[in-house]
DNA sequence: TTTT
DNA sequence: TTTT
């Protein structure tokens, strides 16, 4: 597959309402969620604190749509990565309109104290079974256990030009089960 | 300035037409550009090569708008970083409509062989003269953080946990000329 | 300021230890934090669940460094945006080494239930007082109040070529107080 | 595949030298490239123009590595998306060192006037044949989601809260040839 | 080591 | 409406 351009959206925000999940005739799940991102600032002239909320209509398909329906709800905080897509449609009044949506590729729950059905985790749209490590740089809303920072305690030299003996590099395995989102 | 959420868009694409630059009553420049990102793929069933183009309406203000008007033209390839914003407006038919735009924060020209007036370069929206280092990552037309070439050579903590004696680190200066985009 | 290239890093992870904040001779704050991002996957061959944690050494300056020192602690979940920088240094053994760090531009706390001193919020490095709205597409770690998704309920048409009567666009103010991170 | 965290790098820069491609014992291609991103700025005090170049060591595997070896060369301008990974290794002097690399997930050539063998295009790392839509946003060498040109025309829900009758939405097909990078 |  |  080829491409000429980059079309990438990254959001962190909260769901304004519960996800809406529906199914196509051939049983493919489609989830719609509305995510709010907001900014607040102090107006220099009035001294007041202002807030501007932006709403983003997002869409996910297949397994990711099911996960959204199962684990997200109104108020959930999420990280979303996707691409912009503007659709043309016609209202009942016959007027043509356009809607811009974010087609979700990656999603991660950011609620640190997930409720029962919200164990926190990650969900990438990689139903093909391919290695998702590179693209799914996501991860978890739940209880991340920070480990001691022993690694960066010993920064290091490196020689790019004439690498010395190095063992076979670890290359991420591509074949692994992809059905369990987290 | 404060904020709750991340609202980020990254595009690489080509301008579908020359930029449209106009000015507000208090002489602030506003530039509108339309950027195309496209994907092509081989249809598995038919074997045909298909293409899908997505158009993105982008807006820039102030100095960045002026730079756009001066250096970009139809066909120009650009990197754009910004945030999504949906505006509500009313057409002449009285129907309410919404338009989603990308408010450009950073822009970089990617044409390797720029024409006369297109010397290639970068432009970040920091016309206020403030420190723009945060937004202009890796470059910056309006005001990125200057970093002396001596920085790399600046010695460093050997151990993160218990830093040993180290010289003063170089910290990017914040005050520098902001008028020259590139 | 000009630039040729993009150098951007986006992380979401947890602090492996409390921040380390120190000051230069001219009293500029510098904060070092170590952020963990991890991936888990199911090994297809063994069926085991594997986990790989990556540690990222991050640095912030000035106001952002102070905020980090004040509000973050071991285990804090954060969103970080910055740029890569590799420094060369010499260990006590006389060997040259290199350390790659992320110079933080933007940071957002993602802990939904902040403790006393952790009210949740955002902190961008824009000490110059410029409008940070464009760059600080951040938003908040605290209690984001999702609003009803009434907006996207009425998607819309838009006419790019010949805009009809539209009021003066809202252009974000650039001058506002920047001292209060959230 | 699961994950806890986001670990994302986005670069636009030029190759400092020709790619180095080698093969593992089981014939997996590995490509190493070094990418420069640079910033220039005008020193406020001296008035001089300063430049700072940052070098990024990047690695790609499998099909993406082969594409890199075939189409990129010294000086090529590229967009790269990947994740940070720090490896520990031991030099011939027995000293432990660390090297931070960007594991490339997506790559796009940005040279507008490609030479003979450089037709310009995109390459995503999805050699496993899995669906790569998530990582290849807006394009994709290894396997992005095909989207028929009819998609934009696909009608849409008029009301998000209470969707009216709407035709089946187009959902990107997942199964398509993955061998042709562009 | 690139690029402008 | 761009680009290849």
PDB file of C-alpha atoms in Angstrom, chain B residues 1-10 17 20 22-26 28-30 32-34 57-58 61-62 79 81-92 95-99 101 103-106 108-109 119-147 151-164 166-174 176-182, chain C residues 1-10 17 20 22-34 57-58 61-62 79 81-93 97 99 101 103-106 108 119-145 150-182:
ATOM      1  CA  UNK B   1      -2.027  29.036  29.956  1.00  0.00           C
ATOM      2  CA  UNK B   2      -3.672  25.888  31.038  1.00  0.00           C
ATOM      3  CA  UNK B   3      -5.300  23.050  29.355  1.00  0.00           C
ATOM      4  CA  UNK B   4      -7.052  19.750  29.832  1.00  0.00           C
ATOM      5  CA  UNK B   5      -6.432  17.433  26.980  1.00  0.00           C
ATOM      6  CA  UNK B   6      -4.291  17.014  23.914  1.00  0.00           C
ATOM      7  CA  UNK B   7      -5.540  18.158  20.567  1.00  0.00           C
ATOM      8  CA  UNK B   8      -2.875  17.647  17.982  1.00  0.00           C
ATOM      9  CA  UNK B   9      -2.828  17.217  14.240  1.00  0.00           C
ATOM     10  CA  UNK B  10       0.160  16.416  12.068  1.00  0.00           C
ATOM     11  CA  UNK B  17      -4.397  26.021  -4.405  1.00  0.00           C
ATOM     12  CA  UNK B  20      -5.689  32.918   0.695  1.00  0.00           C
ATOM     13  CA  UNK B  22      -6.713  38.341   4.399  1.00  0.00           C
ATOM     14  CA  UNK B  23      -6.516  40.818   7.246  1.00  0.00           C
ATOM     15  CA  UNK B  24      -8.769  41.583  10.159  1.00  0.00           C
ATOM     16  CA  UNK B  25      -9.805  45.101  10.957  1.00  0.00           C
ATOM     17  CA  UNK B  26      -6.921  45.478  13.337  1.00  0.00           C
ATOM     18  CA  UNK B  28      -3.960  40.745  11.775  1.00  0.00           C
ATOM     19  CA  UNK B  29      -3.120  38.396   8.932  1.00  0.00           C
ATOM     20  CA  UNK B  30      -5.150  35.221   8.443  1.00  0.00           C
ATOM     21  CA  UNK B  32      -6.262  29.721   4.699  1.00  0.00           C
ATOM     22  CA  UNK B  33      -4.709  26.795   2.944  1.00  0.00           C
ATOM     23  CA  UNK B  34      -6.137  23.527   1.783  1.00  0.00           C
ATOM     24  CA  UNK B  57      -8.743  23.081   5.639  1.00  0.00           C
ATOM     25  CA  UNK B  58      -6.015  24.839   7.606  1.00  0.00           C
ATOM     26  CA  UNK B  61      -2.671  33.710  12.015  1.00  0.00           C
ATOM     27  CA  UNK B  62      -0.322  36.638  12.254  1.00  0.00           C
ATOM     28  CA  UNK B  79       4.526  19.694   7.105  1.00  0.00           C
ATOM     29  CA  UNK B  81       1.222  20.794  13.016  1.00  0.00           C
ATOM     30  CA  UNK B  82      -1.804  22.236  14.688  1.00  0.00           C
ATOM     31  CA  UNK B  83      -4.991  21.600  16.556  1.00  0.00           C
ATOM     32  CA  UNK B  84      -8.527  20.787  15.507  1.00  0.00           C
ATOM     33  CA  UNK B  85     -11.213  23.376  15.842  1.00  0.00           C
ATOM     34  CA  UNK B  86     -14.809  23.149  14.703  1.00  0.00           C
ATOM     35  CA  UNK B  87     -16.596  26.381  13.926  1.00  0.00           C
ATOM     36  CA  UNK B  88     -20.300  26.889  13.641  1.00  0.00           C
ATOM     37  CA  UNK B  89     -21.511  29.272  11.019  1.00  0.00           C
ATOM     38  CA  UNK B  90     -24.578  30.146   9.095  1.00  0.00           C
ATOM     39  CA  UNK B  91     -24.814  30.014   5.324  1.00  0.00           C
ATOM     40  CA  UNK B  92     -26.736  32.463   3.215  1.00  0.00           C
ATOM     41  CA  UNK B  95     -28.783  26.836   7.616  1.00  0.00           C
ATOM     42  CA  UNK B  96     -26.328  26.262  10.410  1.00  0.00           C
ATOM     43  CA  UNK B  97     -23.230  24.441   9.415  1.00  0.00           C
ATOM     44  CA  UNK B  98     -20.012  23.308  11.026  1.00  0.00           C
ATOM     45  CA  UNK B  99     -16.545  23.428   9.654  1.00  0.00           C
ATOM     46  CA  UNK B 101     -10.262  23.315  10.605  1.00  0.00           C
ATOM     47  CA  UNK B 103      -5.311  25.838  13.443  1.00  0.00           C
ATOM     48  CA  UNK B 104      -1.681  25.769  12.393  1.00  0.00           C
ATOM     49  CA  UNK B 105       0.983  26.087  15.046  1.00  0.00           C
ATOM     50  CA  UNK B 106       3.974  24.957  13.079  1.00  0.00           C
ATOM     51  CA  UNK B 108       7.644  23.582   7.439  1.00  0.00           C
ATOM     52  CA  UNK B 109       8.175  23.679   3.718  1.00  0.00           C
ATOM     53  CA  UNK B 119      13.836  29.350   0.062  1.00  0.00           C
ATOM     54  CA  UNK B 120      12.534  26.537   2.157  1.00  0.00           C
ATOM     55  CA  UNK B 121      12.353  26.860   5.853  1.00  0.00           C
ATOM     56  CA  UNK B 122      10.208  26.896   8.828  1.00  0.00           C
ATOM     57  CA  UNK B 123       7.613  29.034  10.440  1.00  0.00           C
ATOM     58  CA  UNK B 124       6.144  28.712  13.867  1.00  0.00           C
ATOM     59  CA  UNK B 125       3.355  30.832  15.190  1.00  0.00           C
ATOM     60  CA  UNK B 126       4.911  32.750  17.993  1.00  0.00           C
ATOM     61  CA  UNK B 127       4.288  36.288  16.976  1.00  0.00           C
ATOM     62  CA  UNK B 128       3.834  37.371  20.523  1.00  0.00           C
ATOM     63  CA  UNK B 129       7.503  37.224  21.073  1.00  0.00           C
ATOM     64  CA  UNK B 130       7.147  34.617  23.734  1.00  0.00           C
ATOM     65  CA  UNK B 131       9.313  31.603  24.010  1.00  0.00           C
ATOM     66  CA  UNK B 132       8.209  29.284  21.316  1.00  0.00           C
ATOM     67  CA  UNK B 133      10.514  26.440  22.052  1.00  0.00           C
ATOM     68  CA  UNK B 134       7.719  24.216  23.102  1.00  0.00           C
ATOM     69  CA  UNK B 135       5.829  24.371  19.913  1.00  0.00           C
ATOM     70  CA  UNK B 136       8.626  24.641  17.481  1.00  0.00           C
ATOM     71  CA  UNK B 137      10.203  21.359  18.053  1.00  0.00           C
ATOM     72  CA  UNK B 138      13.233  20.960  15.978  1.00  0.00           C
ATOM     73  CA  UNK B 139      12.883  24.214  14.165  1.00  0.00           C
ATOM     74  CA  UNK B 140      10.883  27.282  14.271  1.00  0.00           C
ATOM     75  CA  UNK B 141      10.100  30.232  12.174  1.00  0.00           C
ATOM     76  CA  UNK B 142       8.717  32.452  14.801  1.00  0.00           C
ATOM     77  CA  UNK B 143      10.933  31.729  17.682  1.00  0.00           C
ATOM     78  CA  UNK B 144      12.410  28.491  18.681  1.00  0.00           C
ATOM     79  CA  UNK B 145      14.941  28.150  21.385  1.00  0.00           C
ATOM     80  CA  UNK B 146      18.414  28.964  20.295  1.00  0.00           C
ATOM     81  CA  UNK B 147      20.895  26.312  21.175  1.00  0.00           C
ATOM     82  CA  UNK B 151      25.577  22.280  23.701  1.00  0.00           C
ATOM     83  CA  UNK B 152      26.297  18.791  22.548  1.00  0.00           C
ATOM     84  CA  UNK B 153      29.664  19.033  24.081  1.00  0.00           C
ATOM     85  CA  UNK B 154      28.276  20.044  27.396  1.00  0.00           C
ATOM     86  CA  UNK B 155      29.289  17.410  29.898  1.00  0.00           C
ATOM     87  CA  UNK B 156      26.669  15.646  31.828  1.00  0.00           C
ATOM     88  CA  UNK B 157      25.602  13.849  34.880  1.00  0.00           C
ATOM     89  CA  UNK B 158      27.254  10.504  34.946  1.00  0.00           C
ATOM     90  CA  UNK B 159      24.777   8.975  37.238  1.00  0.00           C
ATOM     91  CA  UNK B 160      21.172   9.937  37.235  1.00  0.00           C
ATOM     92  CA  UNK B 161      20.478   9.009  40.809  1.00  0.00           C
ATOM     93  CA  UNK B 162      23.469  10.670  42.292  1.00  0.00           C
ATOM     94  CA  UNK B 163      24.833  13.205  39.849  1.00  0.00           C
ATOM     95  CA  UNK B 164      28.499  13.899  40.274  1.00  0.00           C
ATOM     96  CA  UNK B 166      29.146  18.621  36.416  1.00  0.00           C
ATOM     97  CA  UNK B 167      29.501  21.968  34.747  1.00  0.00           C
ATOM     98  CA  UNK B 168      26.621  24.311  34.254  1.00  0.00           C
ATOM     99  CA  UNK B 169      24.364  22.859  31.589  1.00  0.00           C
ATOM    100  CA  UNK B 170      23.469  24.922  28.625  1.00  0.00           C
ATOM    101  CA  UNK B 171      19.888  26.093  28.760  1.00  0.00           C
ATOM    102  CA  UNK B 172      18.343  27.537  25.661  1.00  0.00           C
ATOM    103  CA  UNK B 173      18.053  31.271  25.755  1.00  0.00           C
ATOM    104  CA  UNK B 174      14.564  32.573  25.498  1.00  0.00           C
ATOM    105  CA  UNK B 176      16.083  36.204  20.638  1.00  0.00           C
ATOM    106  CA  UNK B 177      14.916  37.821  17.531  1.00  0.00           C
ATOM    107  CA  UNK B 178      11.617  36.568  16.378  1.00  0.00           C
ATOM    108  CA  UNK B 179      11.110  38.334  13.120  1.00  0.00           C
ATOM    109  CA  UNK B 180      13.042  36.232  10.718  1.00  0.00           C
ATOM    110  CA  UNK B 181      11.222  33.014   9.919  1.00  0.00           C
ATOM    111  CA  UNK B 182      14.175  31.290   8.285  1.00  0.00           C
TER     112      UNK B 182
ATOM    113  CA  UNK C   1      14.319  31.215  14.210  1.00  0.00           C
ATOM    114  CA  UNK C   2      14.614  28.664  11.511  1.00  0.00           C
ATOM    115  CA  UNK C   3      14.833  25.000  11.222  1.00  0.00           C
ATOM    116  CA  UNK C   4      15.160  22.145   8.854  1.00  0.00           C
ATOM    117  CA  UNK C   5      13.547  19.118  10.213  1.00  0.00           C
ATOM    118  CA  UNK C   6      11.151  17.789  12.784  1.00  0.00           C
ATOM    119  CA  UNK C   7      12.331  16.248  16.023  1.00  0.00           C
ATOM    120  CA  UNK C   8       9.375  15.259  18.118  1.00  0.00           C
ATOM    121  CA  UNK C   9       8.775  12.766  20.889  1.00  0.00           C
ATOM    122  CA  UNK C  10       5.469  11.901  22.521  1.00  0.00           C
ATOM    123  CA  UNK C  17      11.147   7.765  40.800  1.00  0.00           C
ATOM    124  CA  UNK C  20      15.200  15.465  40.650  1.00  0.00           C
ATOM    125  CA  UNK C  22      18.365  21.303  40.765  1.00  0.00           C
ATOM    126  CA  UNK C  23      19.292  24.870  39.974  1.00  0.00           C
ATOM    127  CA  UNK C  24      21.946  26.478  37.859  1.00  0.00           C
ATOM    128  CA  UNK C  25      24.120  29.237  39.243  1.00  0.00           C
ATOM    129  CA  UNK C  26      21.793  31.834  37.841  1.00  0.00           C
ATOM    130  CA  UNK C  27      18.924  30.098  39.535  1.00  0.00           C
ATOM    131  CA  UNK C  28      17.325  28.338  36.619  1.00  0.00           C
ATOM    132  CA  UNK C  29      15.506  25.173  37.558  1.00  0.00           C
ATOM    133  CA  UNK C  30      16.325  21.892  35.841  1.00  0.00           C
ATOM    134  CA  UNK C  31      14.244  18.790  36.408  1.00  0.00           C
ATOM    135  CA  UNK C  32      15.144  15.244  35.485  1.00  0.00           C
ATOM    136  CA  UNK C  33      12.528  12.553  35.352  1.00  0.00           C
ATOM    137  CA  UNK C  34      12.614   8.985  34.196  1.00  0.00           C
ATOM    138  CA  UNK C  57      15.344  10.030  30.541  1.00  0.00           C
ATOM    139  CA  UNK C  58      13.614  13.399  30.307  1.00  0.00           C
ATOM    140  CA  UNK C  61      13.894  23.683  32.373  1.00  0.00           C
ATOM    141  CA  UNK C  62      12.687  26.750  34.158  1.00  0.00           C
ATOM    142  CA  UNK C  79       1.953  12.868  28.928  1.00  0.00           C
ATOM    143  CA  UNK C  81       6.068  16.026  24.451  1.00  0.00           C
ATOM    144  CA  UNK C  82       9.581  17.046  23.597  1.00  0.00           C
ATOM    145  CA  UNK C  83      12.550  16.602  21.338  1.00  0.00           C
ATOM    146  CA  UNK C  84      15.446  14.187  21.284  1.00  0.00           C
ATOM    147  CA  UNK C  85      18.895  15.343  22.200  1.00  0.00           C
ATOM    148  CA  UNK C  86      22.017  13.246  22.510  1.00  0.00           C
ATOM    149  CA  UNK C  87      24.774  14.527  24.726  1.00  0.00           C
ATOM    150  CA  UNK C  88      28.347  13.383  24.785  1.00  0.00           C
ATOM    151  CA  UNK C  89      30.056  13.107  28.129  1.00  0.00           C
ATOM    152  CA  UNK C  90      33.013  11.536  29.760  1.00  0.00           C
ATOM    153  CA  UNK C  91      32.789   9.144  32.640  1.00  0.00           C
ATOM    154  CA  UNK C  92      35.169   9.026  35.531  1.00  0.00           C
ATOM    155  CA  UNK C  93      36.928   6.203  33.730  1.00  0.00           C
ATOM    156  CA  UNK C  97      29.726   8.069  26.385  1.00  0.00           C
ATOM    157  CA  UNK C  99      23.177   9.881  26.533  1.00  0.00           C
ATOM    158  CA  UNK C 101      17.383  12.576  26.484  1.00  0.00           C
ATOM    159  CA  UNK C 103      13.948  17.779  26.285  1.00  0.00           C
ATOM    160  CA  UNK C 104      10.407  18.344  27.511  1.00  0.00           C
ATOM    161  CA  UNK C 105       8.322  21.059  25.885  1.00  0.00           C
ATOM    162  CA  UNK C 106       4.925  20.069  27.142  1.00  0.00           C
ATOM    163  CA  UNK C 108       0.391  16.954  31.315  1.00  0.00           C
ATOM    164  CA  UNK C 119      -4.348  19.057  41.349  1.00  0.00           C
ATOM    165  CA  UNK C 120      -3.895  17.797  37.866  1.00  0.00           C
ATOM    166  CA  UNK C 121      -3.240  20.069  35.016  1.00  0.00           C
ATOM    167  CA  UNK C 122      -0.964  21.131  32.356  1.00  0.00           C
ATOM    168  CA  UNK C 123       2.371  22.767  32.045  1.00  0.00           C
ATOM    169  CA  UNK C 124       3.931  24.056  28.901  1.00  0.00           C
ATOM    170  CA  UNK C 125       7.275  25.677  28.685  1.00  0.00           C
ATOM    171  CA  UNK C 126       6.196  29.105  27.610  1.00  0.00           C
ATOM    172  CA  UNK C 127       7.716  31.316  30.190  1.00  0.00           C
ATOM    173  CA  UNK C 128       7.984  34.135  27.718  1.00  0.00           C
ATOM    174  CA  UNK C 129       4.365  34.936  28.250  1.00  0.00           C
ATOM    175  CA  UNK C 130       3.326  34.189  24.706  1.00  0.00           C
ATOM    176  CA  UNK C 131       0.041  32.599  23.882  1.00  0.00           C
ATOM    177  CA  UNK C 132       0.452  28.977  24.544  1.00  0.00           C
ATOM    178  CA  UNK C 133      -2.843  27.870  23.194  1.00  0.00           C
ATOM    179  CA  UNK C 134      -1.415  26.650  19.962  1.00  0.00           C
ATOM    180  CA  UNK C 135       1.387  24.743  21.423  1.00  0.00           C
ATOM    181  CA  UNK C 136      -0.198  23.675  24.593  1.00  0.00           C
ATOM    182  CA  UNK C 137      -2.839  21.496  23.251  1.00  0.00           C
ATOM    183  CA  UNK C 138      -2.847  20.056  26.598  1.00  0.00           C
ATOM    184  CA  UNK C 139      -5.459  19.844  29.177  1.00  0.00           C
ATOM    185  CA  UNK C 140      -5.910  18.277  32.211  1.00  0.00           C
ATOM    186  CA  UNK C 141      -5.015  15.583  34.482  1.00  0.00           C
ATOM    187  CA  UNK C 142      -7.628  16.440  36.999  1.00  0.00           C
ATOM    188  CA  UNK C 143     -11.321  16.048  36.910  1.00  0.00           C
ATOM    189  CA  UNK C 144     -12.325  16.803  33.399  1.00  0.00           C
ATOM    190  CA  UNK C 145     -15.991  17.447  33.144  1.00  0.00           C
ATOM    191  CA  UNK C 150     -24.476  18.506  21.263  1.00  0.00           C
ATOM    192  CA  UNK C 151     -22.140  19.986  18.783  1.00  0.00           C
ATOM    193  CA  UNK C 152     -21.510  17.162  16.447  1.00  0.00           C
ATOM    194  CA  UNK C 153     -25.173  16.395  16.390  1.00  0.00           C
ATOM    195  CA  UNK C 154     -25.506  18.770  13.497  1.00  0.00           C
ATOM    196  CA  UNK C 155     -22.690  18.340  11.053  1.00  0.00           C
ATOM    197  CA  UNK C 156     -22.455  20.879   8.359  1.00  0.00           C
ATOM    198  CA  UNK C 157     -21.752  22.203   4.971  1.00  0.00           C
ATOM    199  CA  UNK C 158     -18.963  24.626   4.397  1.00  0.00           C
ATOM    200  CA  UNK C 159     -17.996  26.735   1.460  1.00  0.00           C
ATOM    201  CA  UNK C 160     -14.310  27.243   1.157  1.00  0.00           C
ATOM    202  CA  UNK C 161     -14.127  29.045  -2.153  1.00  0.00           C
ATOM    203  CA  UNK C 162     -16.666  31.734  -1.618  1.00  0.00           C
ATOM    204  CA  UNK C 163     -17.317  32.184   2.040  1.00  0.00           C
ATOM    205  CA  UNK C 164     -20.542  33.899   2.791  1.00  0.00           C
ATOM    206  CA  UNK C 165     -21.005  36.487   5.411  1.00  0.00           C
ATOM    207  CA  UNK C 166     -19.088  35.401   8.412  1.00  0.00           C
ATOM    208  CA  UNK C 167     -18.320  37.394  11.470  1.00  0.00           C
ATOM    209  CA  UNK C 168     -14.807  38.350  12.397  1.00  0.00           C
ATOM    210  CA  UNK C 169     -13.041  35.166  13.354  1.00  0.00           C
ATOM    211  CA  UNK C 170     -11.987  34.620  16.878  1.00  0.00           C
ATOM    212  CA  UNK C 171      -8.245  34.803  17.109  1.00  0.00           C
ATOM    213  CA  UNK C 172      -6.719  33.563  20.280  1.00  0.00           C
ATOM    214  CA  UNK C 173      -5.286  36.307  22.376  1.00  0.00           C
ATOM    215  CA  UNK C 174      -1.603  36.077  22.821  1.00  0.00           C
ATOM    216  CA  UNK C 175      -1.129  38.076  25.884  1.00  0.00           C
ATOM    217  CA  UNK C 176      -2.185  36.398  28.989  1.00  0.00           C
ATOM    218  CA  UNK C 177      -0.655  35.443  32.185  1.00  0.00           C
ATOM    219  CA  UNK C 178       1.434  32.392  31.954  1.00  0.00           C
ATOM    220  CA  UNK C 179       2.544  31.930  35.468  1.00  0.00           C
ATOM    221  CA  UNK C 180      -0.189  29.699  36.649  1.00  0.00           C
ATOM    222  CA  UNK C 181       0.263  26.274  35.157  1.00  0.00           C
ATOM    223  CA  UNK C 182      -3.273  25.137  35.896  1.00  0.00           C
TER     224      UNK C 182
END
